Coordinates of C-alpha atoms in Angstrom, one line a residue:
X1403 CA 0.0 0.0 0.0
X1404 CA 1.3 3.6 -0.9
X1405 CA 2.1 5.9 2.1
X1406 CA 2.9 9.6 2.3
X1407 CA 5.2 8.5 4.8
X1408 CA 7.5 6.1 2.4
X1409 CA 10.2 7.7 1.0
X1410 CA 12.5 7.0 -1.6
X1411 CA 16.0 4.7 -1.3
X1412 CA 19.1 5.9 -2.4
X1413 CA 20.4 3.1 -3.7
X1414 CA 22.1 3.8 -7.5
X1415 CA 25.8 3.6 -7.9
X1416 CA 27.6 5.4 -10.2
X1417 CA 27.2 2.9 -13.2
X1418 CA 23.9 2.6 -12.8
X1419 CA 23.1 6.5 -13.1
X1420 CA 25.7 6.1 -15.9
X1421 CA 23.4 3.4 -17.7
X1422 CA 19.9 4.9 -16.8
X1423 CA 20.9 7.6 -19.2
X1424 CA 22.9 5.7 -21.4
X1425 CA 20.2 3.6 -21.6
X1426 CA 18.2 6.2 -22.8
X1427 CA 20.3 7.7 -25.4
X1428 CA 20.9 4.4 -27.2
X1429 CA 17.0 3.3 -28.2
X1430 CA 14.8 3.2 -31.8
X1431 CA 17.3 6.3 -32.2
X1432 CA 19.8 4.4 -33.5
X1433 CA 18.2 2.2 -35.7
X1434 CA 16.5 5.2 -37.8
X1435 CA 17.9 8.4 -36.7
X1436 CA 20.8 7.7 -39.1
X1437 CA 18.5 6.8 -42.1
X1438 CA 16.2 10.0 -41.5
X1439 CA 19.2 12.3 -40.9
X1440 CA 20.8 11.1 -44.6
X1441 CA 17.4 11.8 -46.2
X1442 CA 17.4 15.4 -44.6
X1443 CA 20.9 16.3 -44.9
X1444 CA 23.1 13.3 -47.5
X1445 CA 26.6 12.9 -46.2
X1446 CA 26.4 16.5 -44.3
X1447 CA 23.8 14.7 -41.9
X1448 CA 27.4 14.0 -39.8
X1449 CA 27.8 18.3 -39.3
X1450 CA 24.3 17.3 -37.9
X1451 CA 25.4 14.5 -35.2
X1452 CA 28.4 16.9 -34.4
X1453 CA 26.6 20.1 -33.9
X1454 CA 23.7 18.0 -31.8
X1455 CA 26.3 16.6 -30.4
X1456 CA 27.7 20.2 -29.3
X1457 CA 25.1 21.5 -28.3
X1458 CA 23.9 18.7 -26.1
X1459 CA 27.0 18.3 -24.2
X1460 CA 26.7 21.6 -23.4
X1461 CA 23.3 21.5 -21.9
X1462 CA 24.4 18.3 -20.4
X1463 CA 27.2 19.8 -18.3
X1464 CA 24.7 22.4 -17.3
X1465 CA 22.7 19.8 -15.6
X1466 CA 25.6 18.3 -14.3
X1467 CA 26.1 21.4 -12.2
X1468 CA 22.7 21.2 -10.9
X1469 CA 21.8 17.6 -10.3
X1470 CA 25.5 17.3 -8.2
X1471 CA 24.0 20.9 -6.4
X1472 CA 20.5 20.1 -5.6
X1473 CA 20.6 16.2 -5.9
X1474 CA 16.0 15.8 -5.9
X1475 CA 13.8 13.5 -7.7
X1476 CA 12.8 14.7 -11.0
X1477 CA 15.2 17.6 -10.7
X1478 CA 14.4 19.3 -14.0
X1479 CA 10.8 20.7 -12.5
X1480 CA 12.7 21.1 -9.2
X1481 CA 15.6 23.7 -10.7
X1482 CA 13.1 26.1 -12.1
X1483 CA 11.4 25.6 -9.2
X1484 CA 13.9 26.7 -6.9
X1485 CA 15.4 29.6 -9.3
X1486 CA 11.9 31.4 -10.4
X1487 CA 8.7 29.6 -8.3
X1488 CA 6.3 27.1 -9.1
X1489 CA 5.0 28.1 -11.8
X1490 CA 8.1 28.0 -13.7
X1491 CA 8.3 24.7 -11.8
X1492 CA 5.3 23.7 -13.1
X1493 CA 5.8 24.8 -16.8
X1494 CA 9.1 23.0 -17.0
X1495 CA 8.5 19.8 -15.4
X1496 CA 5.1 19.2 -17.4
X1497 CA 7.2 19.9 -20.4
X1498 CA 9.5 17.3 -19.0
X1499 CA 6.9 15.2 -18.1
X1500 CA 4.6 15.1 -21.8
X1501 CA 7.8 14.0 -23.2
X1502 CA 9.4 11.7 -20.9
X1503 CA 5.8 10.1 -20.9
X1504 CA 5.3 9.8 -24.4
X1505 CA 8.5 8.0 -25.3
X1506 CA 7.8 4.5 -23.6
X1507 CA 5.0 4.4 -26.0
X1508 CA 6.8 5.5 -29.2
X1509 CA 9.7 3.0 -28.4
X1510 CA 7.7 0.1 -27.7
X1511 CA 5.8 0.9 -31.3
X1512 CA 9.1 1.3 -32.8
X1513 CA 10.2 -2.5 -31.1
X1514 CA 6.8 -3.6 -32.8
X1515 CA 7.4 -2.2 -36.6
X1516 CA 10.5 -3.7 -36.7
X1517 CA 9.5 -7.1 -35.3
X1518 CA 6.8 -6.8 -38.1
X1519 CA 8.8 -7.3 -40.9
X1520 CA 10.0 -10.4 -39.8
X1521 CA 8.3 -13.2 -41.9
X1522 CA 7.0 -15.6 -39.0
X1523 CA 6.0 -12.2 -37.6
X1524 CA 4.1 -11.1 -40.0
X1525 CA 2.2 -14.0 -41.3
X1526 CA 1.4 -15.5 -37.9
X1527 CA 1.1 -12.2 -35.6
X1528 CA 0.4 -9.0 -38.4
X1529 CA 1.6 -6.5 -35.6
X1530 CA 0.5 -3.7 -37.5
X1531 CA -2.5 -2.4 -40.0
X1532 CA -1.7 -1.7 -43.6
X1533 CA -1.2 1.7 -42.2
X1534 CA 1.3 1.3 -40.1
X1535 CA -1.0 1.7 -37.2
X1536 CA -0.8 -1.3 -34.1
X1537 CA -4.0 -4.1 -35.0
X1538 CA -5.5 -5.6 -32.3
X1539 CA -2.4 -8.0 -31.8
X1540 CA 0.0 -5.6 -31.8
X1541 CA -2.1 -3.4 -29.1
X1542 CA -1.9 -6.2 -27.0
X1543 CA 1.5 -7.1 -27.3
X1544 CA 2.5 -3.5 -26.6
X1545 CA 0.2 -3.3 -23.7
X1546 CA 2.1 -6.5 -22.2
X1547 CA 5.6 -4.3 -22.9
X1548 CA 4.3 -1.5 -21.1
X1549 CA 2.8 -3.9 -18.2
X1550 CA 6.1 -5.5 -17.9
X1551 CA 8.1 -2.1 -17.4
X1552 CA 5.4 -1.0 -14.8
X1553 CA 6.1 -4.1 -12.7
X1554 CA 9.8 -3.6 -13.0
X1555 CA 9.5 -0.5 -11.6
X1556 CA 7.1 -1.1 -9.4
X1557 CA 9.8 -3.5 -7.5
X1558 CA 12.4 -0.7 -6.7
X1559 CA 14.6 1.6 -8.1
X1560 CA 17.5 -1.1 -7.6
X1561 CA 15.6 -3.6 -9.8
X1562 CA 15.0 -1.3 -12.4
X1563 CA 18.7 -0.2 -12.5
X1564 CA 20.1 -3.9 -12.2
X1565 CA 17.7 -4.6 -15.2
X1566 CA 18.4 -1.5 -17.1
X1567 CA 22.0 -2.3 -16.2
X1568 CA 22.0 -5.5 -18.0
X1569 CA 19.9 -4.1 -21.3
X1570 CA 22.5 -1.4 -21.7
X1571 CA 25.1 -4.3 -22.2
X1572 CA 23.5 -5.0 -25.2
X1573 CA 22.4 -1.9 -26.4
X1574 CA 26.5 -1.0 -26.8
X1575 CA 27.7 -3.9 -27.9
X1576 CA 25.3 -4.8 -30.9
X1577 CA 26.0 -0.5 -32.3
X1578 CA 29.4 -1.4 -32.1
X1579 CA 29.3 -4.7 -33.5
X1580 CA 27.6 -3.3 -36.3
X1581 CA 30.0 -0.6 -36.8
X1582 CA 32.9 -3.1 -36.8
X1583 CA 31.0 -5.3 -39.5
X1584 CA 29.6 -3.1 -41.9
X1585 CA 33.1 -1.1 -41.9
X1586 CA 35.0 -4.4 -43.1
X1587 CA 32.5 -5.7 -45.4
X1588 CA 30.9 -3.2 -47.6
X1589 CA 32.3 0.7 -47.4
X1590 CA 32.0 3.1 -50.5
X1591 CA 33.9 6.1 -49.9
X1592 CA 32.3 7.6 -53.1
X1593 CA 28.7 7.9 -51.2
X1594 CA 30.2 11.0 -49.2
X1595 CA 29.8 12.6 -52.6
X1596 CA 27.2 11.1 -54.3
X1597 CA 23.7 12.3 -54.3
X1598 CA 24.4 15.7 -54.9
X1599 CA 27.7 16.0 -53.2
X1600 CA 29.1 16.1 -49.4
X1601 CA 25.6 18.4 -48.7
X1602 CA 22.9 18.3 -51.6
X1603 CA 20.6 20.9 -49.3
X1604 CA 23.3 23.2 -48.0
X1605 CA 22.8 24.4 -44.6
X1606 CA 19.5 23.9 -44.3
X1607 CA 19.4 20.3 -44.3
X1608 CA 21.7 20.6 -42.3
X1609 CA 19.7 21.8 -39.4
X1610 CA 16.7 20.5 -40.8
X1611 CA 17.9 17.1 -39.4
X1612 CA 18.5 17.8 -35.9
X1613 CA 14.5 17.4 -35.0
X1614 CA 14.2 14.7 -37.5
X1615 CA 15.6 12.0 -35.3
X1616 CA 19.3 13.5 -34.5
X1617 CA 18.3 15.6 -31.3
X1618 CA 16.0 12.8 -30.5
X1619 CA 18.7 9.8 -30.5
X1620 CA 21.3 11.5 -28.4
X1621 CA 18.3 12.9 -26.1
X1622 CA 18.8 11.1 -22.1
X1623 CA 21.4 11.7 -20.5
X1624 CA 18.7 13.7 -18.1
X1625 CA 17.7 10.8 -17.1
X1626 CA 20.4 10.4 -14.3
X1627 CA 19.2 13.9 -13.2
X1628 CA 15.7 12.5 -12.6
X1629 CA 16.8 9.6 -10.1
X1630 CA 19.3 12.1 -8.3
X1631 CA 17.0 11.6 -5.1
X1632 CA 18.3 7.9 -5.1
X1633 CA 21.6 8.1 -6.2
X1634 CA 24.3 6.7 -3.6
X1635 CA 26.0 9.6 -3.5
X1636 CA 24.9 12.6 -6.1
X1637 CA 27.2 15.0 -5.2
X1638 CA 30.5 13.1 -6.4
X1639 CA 27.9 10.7 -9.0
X1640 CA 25.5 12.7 -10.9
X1641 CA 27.9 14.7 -13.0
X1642 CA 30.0 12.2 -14.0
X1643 CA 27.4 9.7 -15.2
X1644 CA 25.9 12.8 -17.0
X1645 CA 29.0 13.5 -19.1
X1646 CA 30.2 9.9 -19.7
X1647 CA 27.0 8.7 -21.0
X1648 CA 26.6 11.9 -23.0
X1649 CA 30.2 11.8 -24.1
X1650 CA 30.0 8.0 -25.2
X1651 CA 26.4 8.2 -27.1
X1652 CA 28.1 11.1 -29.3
X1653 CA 31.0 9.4 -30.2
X1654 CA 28.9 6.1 -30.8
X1655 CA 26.1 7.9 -33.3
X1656 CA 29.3 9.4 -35.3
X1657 CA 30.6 6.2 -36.1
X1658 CA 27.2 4.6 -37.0
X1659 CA 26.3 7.3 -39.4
X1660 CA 29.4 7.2 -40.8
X1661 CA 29.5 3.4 -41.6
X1662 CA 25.0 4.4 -42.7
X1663 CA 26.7 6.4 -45.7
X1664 CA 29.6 4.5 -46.0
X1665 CA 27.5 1.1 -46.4
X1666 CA 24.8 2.3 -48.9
X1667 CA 24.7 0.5 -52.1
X1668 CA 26.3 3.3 -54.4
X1669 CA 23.2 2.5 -57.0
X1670 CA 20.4 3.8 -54.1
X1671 CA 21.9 7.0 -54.4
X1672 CA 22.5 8.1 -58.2
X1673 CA 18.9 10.0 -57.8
X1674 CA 19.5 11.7 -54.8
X1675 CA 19.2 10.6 -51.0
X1676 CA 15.2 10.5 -50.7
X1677 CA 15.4 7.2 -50.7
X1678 CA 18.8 5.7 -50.0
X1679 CA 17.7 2.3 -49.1
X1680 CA 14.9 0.2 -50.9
X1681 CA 11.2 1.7 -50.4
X1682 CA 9.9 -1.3 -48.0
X1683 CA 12.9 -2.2 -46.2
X1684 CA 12.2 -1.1 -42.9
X1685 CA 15.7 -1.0 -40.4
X1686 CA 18.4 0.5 -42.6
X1687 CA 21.2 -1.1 -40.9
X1688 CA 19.4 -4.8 -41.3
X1689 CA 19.0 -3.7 -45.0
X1690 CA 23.2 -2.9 -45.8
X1691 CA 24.0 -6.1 -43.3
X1692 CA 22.2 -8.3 -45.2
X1693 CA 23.1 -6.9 -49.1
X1694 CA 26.7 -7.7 -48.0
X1695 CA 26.0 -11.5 -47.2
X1696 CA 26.3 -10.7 -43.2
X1697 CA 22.3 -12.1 -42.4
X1698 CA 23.3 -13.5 -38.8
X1699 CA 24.2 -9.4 -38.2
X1700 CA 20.5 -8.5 -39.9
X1701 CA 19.2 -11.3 -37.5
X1702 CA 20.7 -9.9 -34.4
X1703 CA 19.5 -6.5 -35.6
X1704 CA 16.6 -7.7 -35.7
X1705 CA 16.2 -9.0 -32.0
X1706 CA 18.2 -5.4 -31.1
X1707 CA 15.6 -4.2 -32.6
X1708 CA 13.1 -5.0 -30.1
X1709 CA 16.0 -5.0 -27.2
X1710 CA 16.8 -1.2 -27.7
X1711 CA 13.7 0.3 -27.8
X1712 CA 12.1 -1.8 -24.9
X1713 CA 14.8 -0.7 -22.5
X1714 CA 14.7 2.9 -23.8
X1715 CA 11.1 2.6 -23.0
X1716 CA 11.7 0.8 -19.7
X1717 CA 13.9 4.0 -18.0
X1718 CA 11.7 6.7 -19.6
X1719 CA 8.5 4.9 -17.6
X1720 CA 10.1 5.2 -14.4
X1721 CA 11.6 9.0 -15.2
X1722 CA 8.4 10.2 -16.2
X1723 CA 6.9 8.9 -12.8
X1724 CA 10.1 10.9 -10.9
X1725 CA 8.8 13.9 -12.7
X1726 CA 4.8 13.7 -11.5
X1727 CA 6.0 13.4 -8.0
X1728 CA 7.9 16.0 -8.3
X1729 CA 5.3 18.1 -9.9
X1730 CA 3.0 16.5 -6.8
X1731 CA 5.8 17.6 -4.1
X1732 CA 5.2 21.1 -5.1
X1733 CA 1.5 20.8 -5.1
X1734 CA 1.3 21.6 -8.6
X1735 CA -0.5 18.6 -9.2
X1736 CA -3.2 16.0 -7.5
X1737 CA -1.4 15.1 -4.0
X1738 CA -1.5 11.3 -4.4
X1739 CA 1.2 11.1 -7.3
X1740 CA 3.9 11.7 -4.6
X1741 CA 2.6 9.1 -2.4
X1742 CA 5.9 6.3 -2.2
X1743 CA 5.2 2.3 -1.9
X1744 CA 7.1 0.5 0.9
X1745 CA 9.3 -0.6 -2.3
X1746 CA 10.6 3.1 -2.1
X1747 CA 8.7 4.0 -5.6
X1748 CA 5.9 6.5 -6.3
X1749 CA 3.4 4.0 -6.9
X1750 CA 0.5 6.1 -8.6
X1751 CA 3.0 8.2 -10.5
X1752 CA 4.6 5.3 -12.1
X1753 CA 0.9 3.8 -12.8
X1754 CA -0.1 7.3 -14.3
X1755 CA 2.5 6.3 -16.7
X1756 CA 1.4 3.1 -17.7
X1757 CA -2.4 4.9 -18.5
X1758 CA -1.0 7.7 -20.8
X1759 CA 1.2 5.6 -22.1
X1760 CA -1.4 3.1 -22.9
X1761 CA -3.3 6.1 -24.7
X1762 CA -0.3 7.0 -26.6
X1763 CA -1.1 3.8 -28.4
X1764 CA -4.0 5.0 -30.6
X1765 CA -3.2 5.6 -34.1
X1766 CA -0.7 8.3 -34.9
X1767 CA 1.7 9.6 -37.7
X1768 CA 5.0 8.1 -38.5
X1769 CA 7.9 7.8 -35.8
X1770 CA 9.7 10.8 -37.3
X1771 CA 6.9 13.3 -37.1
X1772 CA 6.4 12.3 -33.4
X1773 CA 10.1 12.5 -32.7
X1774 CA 9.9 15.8 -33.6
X1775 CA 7.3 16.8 -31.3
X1776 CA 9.0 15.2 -28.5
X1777 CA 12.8 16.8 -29.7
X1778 CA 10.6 20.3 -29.5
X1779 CA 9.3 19.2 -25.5
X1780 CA 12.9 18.2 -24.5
X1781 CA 14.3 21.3 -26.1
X1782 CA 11.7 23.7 -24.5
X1783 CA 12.9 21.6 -21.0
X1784 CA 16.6 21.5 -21.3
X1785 CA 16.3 25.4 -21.7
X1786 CA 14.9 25.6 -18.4
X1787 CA 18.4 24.6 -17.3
X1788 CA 20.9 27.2 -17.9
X1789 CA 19.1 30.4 -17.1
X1790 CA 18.1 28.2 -13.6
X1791 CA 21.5 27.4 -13.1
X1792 CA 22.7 31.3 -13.9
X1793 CA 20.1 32.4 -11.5
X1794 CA 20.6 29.7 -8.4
X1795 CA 24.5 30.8 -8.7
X1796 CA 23.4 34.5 -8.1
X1797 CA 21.1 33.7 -5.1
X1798 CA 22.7 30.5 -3.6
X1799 CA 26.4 31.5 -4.2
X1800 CA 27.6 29.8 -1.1
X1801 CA 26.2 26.3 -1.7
X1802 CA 28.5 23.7 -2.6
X1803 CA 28.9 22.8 -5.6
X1804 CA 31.1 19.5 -6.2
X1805 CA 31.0 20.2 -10.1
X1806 CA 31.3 23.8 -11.6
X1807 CA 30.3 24.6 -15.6
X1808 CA 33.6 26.0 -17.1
X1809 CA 33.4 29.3 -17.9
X1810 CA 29.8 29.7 -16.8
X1811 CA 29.3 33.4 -18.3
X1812 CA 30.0 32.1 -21.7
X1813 CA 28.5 28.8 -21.4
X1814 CA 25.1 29.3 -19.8
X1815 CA 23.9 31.8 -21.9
X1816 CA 25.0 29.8 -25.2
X1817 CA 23.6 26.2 -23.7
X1818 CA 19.9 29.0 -23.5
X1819 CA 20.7 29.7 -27.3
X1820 CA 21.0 26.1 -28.4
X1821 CA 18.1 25.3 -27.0
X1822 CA 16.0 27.7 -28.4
X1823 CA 17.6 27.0 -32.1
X1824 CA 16.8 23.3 -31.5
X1825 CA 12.9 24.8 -30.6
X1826 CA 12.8 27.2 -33.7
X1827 CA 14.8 24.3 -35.6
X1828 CA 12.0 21.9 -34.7
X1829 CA 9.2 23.5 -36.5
X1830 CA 6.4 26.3 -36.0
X1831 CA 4.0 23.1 -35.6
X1832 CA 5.5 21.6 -33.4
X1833 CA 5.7 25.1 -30.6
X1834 CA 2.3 25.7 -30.9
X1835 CA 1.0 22.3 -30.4
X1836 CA 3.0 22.3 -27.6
X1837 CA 1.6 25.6 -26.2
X1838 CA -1.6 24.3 -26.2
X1839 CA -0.3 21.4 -24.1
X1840 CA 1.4 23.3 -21.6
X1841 CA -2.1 25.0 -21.2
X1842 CA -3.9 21.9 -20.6
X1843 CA -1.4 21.3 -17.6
X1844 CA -1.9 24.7 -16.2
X1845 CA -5.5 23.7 -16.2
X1846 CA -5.1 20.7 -14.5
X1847 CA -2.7 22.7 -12.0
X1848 CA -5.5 24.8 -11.5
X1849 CA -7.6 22.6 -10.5
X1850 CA -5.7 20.7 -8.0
X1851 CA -4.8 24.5 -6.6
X1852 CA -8.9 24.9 -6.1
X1853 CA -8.9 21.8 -4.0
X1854 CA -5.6 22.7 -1.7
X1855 CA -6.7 24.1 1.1
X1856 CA -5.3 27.7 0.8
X1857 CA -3.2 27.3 3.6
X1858 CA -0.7 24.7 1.3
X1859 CA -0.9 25.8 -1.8
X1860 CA 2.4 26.8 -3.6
X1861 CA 3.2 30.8 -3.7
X1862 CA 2.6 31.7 -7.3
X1863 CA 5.5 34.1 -8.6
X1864 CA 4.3 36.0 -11.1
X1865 CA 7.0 38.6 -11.4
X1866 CA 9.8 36.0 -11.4
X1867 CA 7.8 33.8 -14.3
X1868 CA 6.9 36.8 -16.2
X1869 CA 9.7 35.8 -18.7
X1870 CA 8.5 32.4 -19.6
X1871 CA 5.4 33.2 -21.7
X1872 CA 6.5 36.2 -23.9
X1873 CA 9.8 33.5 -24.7
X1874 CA 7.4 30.7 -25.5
X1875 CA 4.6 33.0 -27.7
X1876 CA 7.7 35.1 -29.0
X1877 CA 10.1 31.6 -30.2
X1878 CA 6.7 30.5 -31.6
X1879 CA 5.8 33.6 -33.6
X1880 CA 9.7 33.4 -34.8
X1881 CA 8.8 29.5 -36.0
X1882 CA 5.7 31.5 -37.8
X1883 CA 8.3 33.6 -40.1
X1884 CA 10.9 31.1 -40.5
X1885 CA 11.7 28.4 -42.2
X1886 CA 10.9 25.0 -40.7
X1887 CA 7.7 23.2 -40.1
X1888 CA 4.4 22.8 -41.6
X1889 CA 3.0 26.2 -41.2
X1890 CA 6.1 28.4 -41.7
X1891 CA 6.3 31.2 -44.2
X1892 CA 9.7 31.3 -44.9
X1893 CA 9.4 35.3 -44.3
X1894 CA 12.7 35.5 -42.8
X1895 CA 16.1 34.4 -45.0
X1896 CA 18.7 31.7 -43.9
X1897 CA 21.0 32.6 -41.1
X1898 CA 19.2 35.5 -40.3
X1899 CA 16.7 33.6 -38.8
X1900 CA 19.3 31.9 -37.1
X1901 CA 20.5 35.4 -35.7
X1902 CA 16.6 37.0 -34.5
X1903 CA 16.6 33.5 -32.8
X1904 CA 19.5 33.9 -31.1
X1905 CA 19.1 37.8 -30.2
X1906 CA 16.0 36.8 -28.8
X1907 CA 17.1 34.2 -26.7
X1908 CA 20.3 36.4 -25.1
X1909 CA 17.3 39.2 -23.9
X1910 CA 15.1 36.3 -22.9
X1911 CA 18.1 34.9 -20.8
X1912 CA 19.0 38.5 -19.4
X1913 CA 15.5 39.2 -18.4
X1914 CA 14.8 36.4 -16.6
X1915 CA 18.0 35.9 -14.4
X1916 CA 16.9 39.6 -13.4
X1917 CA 13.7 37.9 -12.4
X1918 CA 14.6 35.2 -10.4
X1919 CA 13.3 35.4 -6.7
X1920 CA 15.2 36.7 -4.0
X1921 CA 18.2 34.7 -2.6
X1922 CA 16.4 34.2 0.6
X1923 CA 13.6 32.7 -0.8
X1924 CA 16.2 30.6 -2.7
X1925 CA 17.9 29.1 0.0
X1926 CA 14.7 28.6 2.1
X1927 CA 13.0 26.4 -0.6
X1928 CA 16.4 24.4 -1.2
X1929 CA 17.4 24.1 2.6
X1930 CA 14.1 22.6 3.4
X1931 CA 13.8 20.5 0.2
X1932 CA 17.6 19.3 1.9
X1933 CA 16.3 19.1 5.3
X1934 CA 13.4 16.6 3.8
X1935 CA 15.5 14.2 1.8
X1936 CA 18.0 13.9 4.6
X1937 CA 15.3 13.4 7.0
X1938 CA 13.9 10.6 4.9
X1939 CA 17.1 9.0 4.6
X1940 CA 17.4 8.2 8.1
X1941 CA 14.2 7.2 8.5
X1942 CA 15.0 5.0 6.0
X1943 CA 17.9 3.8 7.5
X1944 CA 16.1 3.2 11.0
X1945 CA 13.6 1.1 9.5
X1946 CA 15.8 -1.0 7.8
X1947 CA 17.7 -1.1 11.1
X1948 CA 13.9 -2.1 13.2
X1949 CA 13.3 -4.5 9.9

C-alpha cells in the first residue's frame, strides 16, 4: 500500500546513473535516426550529429552542475522551481513530463514495426494495420511491454537499475558490432559525394535534421538527473554519469552514421538521398547487413531491434513517474502522485504512466513526425536549465557545488541559445501544439490548486515567471516567419533567422535571471527540500535497522 510517509531509497551507484541515461540515449534512435538524418541532410547529416552533439554536451554539463547541487527527484521541474517559483516549476517539469511520458510508447511501437517485418511475424502475428498503425495483436503485445516495465519499476529503483543495467550491455555492444562489421565488409567512400555532393541541401538540411531524429537519439542523458533523489552519492555521481554517457552516445552515433553512408549500395543513391535504401525495407542497418551477405548481423539487428527500444522505453517509464511526484511535491499537481510504496517507488506516478502511455497507443503519424514533437518538449525543458543554473548561482552563491560549468558566463547563456535554435529548428507546428499542451497542464494545475486548502498551496510568482510566456509566444511567432515546419512562411532568410533567434534568446536569458526570486527565498525552498531528503534517509535507514 502507498504511504505519504514512504520515502525514496538511495540506492544507485555510479554505473547505474551512468546506464539509466545511457540507456536512454541508445534506443529506436539508433536504428532510424541515421536513415532520416541522410534523407534530410546526404553525407552532411554527420555536421548534424556533431553540432547536436555540441550542443547537447553543453546543456548536459549544465545539468551536471545542478543535479551534483540540488541532488531531488525529477530535478528538471525542481531547478526552475527553486530559481523562479512554481510556476516556472510547473511549466518545465510538465514539459519534461509530456515528453518523458510519451517516449515509452513510441519505443515500444518502434520495437513492434521492426518485429513486423519479420516473416514468422508477420504471417502469424500482423503487428500492424496496412497503415502502419498497431491491430488488435500488436495493441496487445504492446500493452504487455508497457505492463512489464510497470512491474519492473514497481519493485524498486534497484531492480530497475540492475535490469536496465544489463539491457544497456546489449544496447553498446550490438552498435558497435555493427560498426565493426559493416566497416569491413561493404564501405564506398564515393557515397560521401554522391547524391548531390558532401551536402545536396546546404545548410539547411543541415539543421533541418536535428528534430528529424538527430536531437531525439542523443536525447537522455537527463535521465540520471531524474533519479538524483536515489543516487548513492549525487554530489560526487550525478555529473559524471551525465557526461560519460553523453560523451559515449556522441561518439557512438558518429561512427554509425558514418558506416550508414559509408555502407549504402552506391546505386540507391545516383537519384538523390530521398530514398537511399529500398522503399519497404524497414531497419536501414538490417537492410546494408544483409546486401553484404552478413544475415546473422541482420538477425541480431533484428532482436536489437526490439531489445533497444524496450529498454529505452523501460527507464523513460520510471523518469516520467520521478517527474509527476515531483510536480506532486510542489502541489502543482493531484497530491496522491507523490505518495511512495514500501518498495521506495511512487506508486500512482509510475501507474499514471502506464495509463497515458497506454493512450499513446492509438493511431498516430510516423515515428519521425512524433520524434519531432518530442525533440521540441525536451528542447523547451533542457532550456529551463541554464538560465536556472545562472540564477541559483546569483542567489545561492555559497552552496556547494562539487561540479562547476567551465566558464559559466559564456557557457550558460550559449547552452539557452542552443536550445532555443533546436525549438525554432524543430518547427512552427511543433511550438504551438506544444503551447496548447502546456495549457492543458496549467488547467489541470488549476484545478488541483482549487482543491488545496489555501493554507498549502504553492506561492505563485508572477514577477519571477513573467519571462516564460512572452519566450514561448515570441520563439513560436519566430517558427511563424521562418523556415521549418508545416505552417512556416519562410518570411525570414537563412542565417538571419538563425541570428533573430538567437538575439531573442540572449534578452530572454537577461531578463529572466533579473527575475529570479530573491536569494532568501532561494535558500529557504532548497534548505528545506535538503532538510526533507536527509530526514527521509534516516528514516530510511532506522527502518531497515527495526526491519
Amino acid at each position: 500500500m502507498p504511504t505519504q510517509s514512504g520515502v525514496l531509497r538511495r540506492e544507485v551507484g555510479l554505473w547505474g546513473l551512468t546506464f539509466v541515461s545511457l540507456g536512454s540515449i541508445i534506443g529506436s534512435g539508433w536504428l532510424l535516426g541515421a536513415l532520416s538524418a541522410a534523407q534530410a541532410a546526404g553525407p552532411a547529416s554527420l555536421l548534424s550529429w556533431l553540432l547536436a552533439g555540441a550542443m547537447l554536451v553543453l546543456l548536459a554539463l549544465v545539468h551536471a552542475e545542478l543535479g551534483a547541487t540540488y541532488p531531488v527527484a525529477g530535478g528538471t521541474a525542481r531547478f526552475p522551481g527553486f530559481a523562479f517559483g512554481a510556476l516556472a516549476g510547473l511549466i518545465a517539469g510538465w514539459t519534461a513530463w509530456l515528453q518523458a511520458v510519451t517516449i515509452a510508447p513510441i519505443e515500444v511501437e518502434a520495437s513492434l514495426q521492426y518485429l513486423d517485418n519479420v516473416g514468422w511475424v508477420q504471417r502469424h502475428l500482423g503487428l500492424l494495420h496496412g497503415n502502419g498503425t498497431l491491430s488488435s495483436t500488436g495493441l496487445a503485445v504492446a500493452t504487455l511491454l508497457m505492463l512489464l516495465f510497470t512491474v519492473i519499476n514497481l519493485l524498486g529503483v534497484r531492480r530497475l537499475a540492475r535490469s536496465n543495467a544489463t539491457v544497456v550491455v546489449w544496447k553498446i555492444a550490438i552498435p558497435v558490432l555493427t560498426v565493426v562489421v559493416v566497416f569491413s565488409l561493404t564501405f564506398h567512400g564515393s557515397n560521401f559525394t554522391a547524391g548531390g555532393g558532401f551536402s545536396p541541401y546546404g545548410a539547411h538540411g543541415v539543421f533541418a535534421a536535428l528534430p528529424a531524429g538527430v536531437v531525439f537519439s542523443l536525447q537522455g542523458f537527463e535521465q540520471a538527473i531524474q533519479l538524483g533523489g536515489e543516487a548513492r552519492n549525487p554530489q560526487r555521481d550525478l555529473s559524471r554519469a551525465v557526461i560519460l554517457a553523453m560523451f559515449i552516445g556522441t561518439v557512438l552515433y558518429v561512427l554509425l552514421q558514418i558506416v550508414f553512408i559509408g555502407g549504402l549500395d552506391p546505386r540507391n543513391l545516383a537519384g538523390g538521398w530521398a530514398h537511399p535504401v529500398p522503399a519497404g525495407d524497414f531497419g536501414p542497418y538490417a537492410t546494408i547487413a544483409a546486401a553484404a551477405g552478413a544475415g546473422w548481423l541482420a538477425f541480431l539487428l533484428y532482436a536489437d531491434a526490439f531489445v533497444s527500444p524496450a529498454g529505452t522505453g523501460l527507464v523513460y517509464l520510471g523518469t516520467s513517474a520521478r517527474l509527476s511526484y515531483a510536480l506532486a511535491r510542489q502541489r502543482t499537481l493531484p497530491p496522491a502522485l507523490r505518495d511512495v510504496s514500501r518498495r521506495g517507488v511512487p506508486l500512482y506516478s509510475i501507474m499514471l504512466a502506464f495509463i497515458v502511455g497506454e493512450l499513446a497507443f492509438l493511431p498516430y503519424p510516423s515515428w519521425q513526425s512524433l520524434v519531432g514533437l518530442v525533440t521540441s518538449a525536451t528542447a523547451i525543458m533542457y532550456a529551463f536549465a541554464p538560465v536556472s543554473l545562472t540564477a541559483l548561482r546569483r542567489r545561492d552563491p555559497q552552496r556547494l557545488r562539487p561540479y562547476r560549468l567551465p566558464a559559466s558566463g559564456i557557457a550558460a547563456p550559449a547552452a539557452f541559445v542552443a536550445a532555443n535554435l533546436l525549438i525554432y529548428w524543430g518547427g512552427f507546428e511543433a511550438s504551438w501544439k506544444l503551447l496548447l499542451a502546456i495549457a492543458s497542464g496549467l488547467a489541470l494545475s488549476a484545478i488541483t490548486r482549487a482543491f488545496t486548502p489555501e493554507r498549502e498551496r504553492p506561492r505563485i510568482d508572477w514577477h519571477a515567471s513573467s519571462w516564460i510566456w512572452p519566450w514561448l509566444i515570441g520563439l513560436t511567432a519566430i517558427g511563424y516567419l521562418g523556415r521549418y515546419g508545416r505552417g512556416a512562411r519562410s518570411w525570414l532568410p537563412g542565417w538571419i533567422d538563425v541570428l533573430v533567434v538567437t538575439a531573442f534568446a540572449l534578452i530572454v536569458f537577461a531578463y529572466a535571471v533579473s527575475v529570479a526570486i530573491h536569494a532568501g527565498r532561494v535558500r529557504t525552498a532548497v534548505d528545506q527540500e535538503q532538510h526533507e531528503l536527509t530526514a527521509s534517509v534516516l528514516t530510511a535507514q532506522a527502518r531497515r535497522g527495526a526491519g
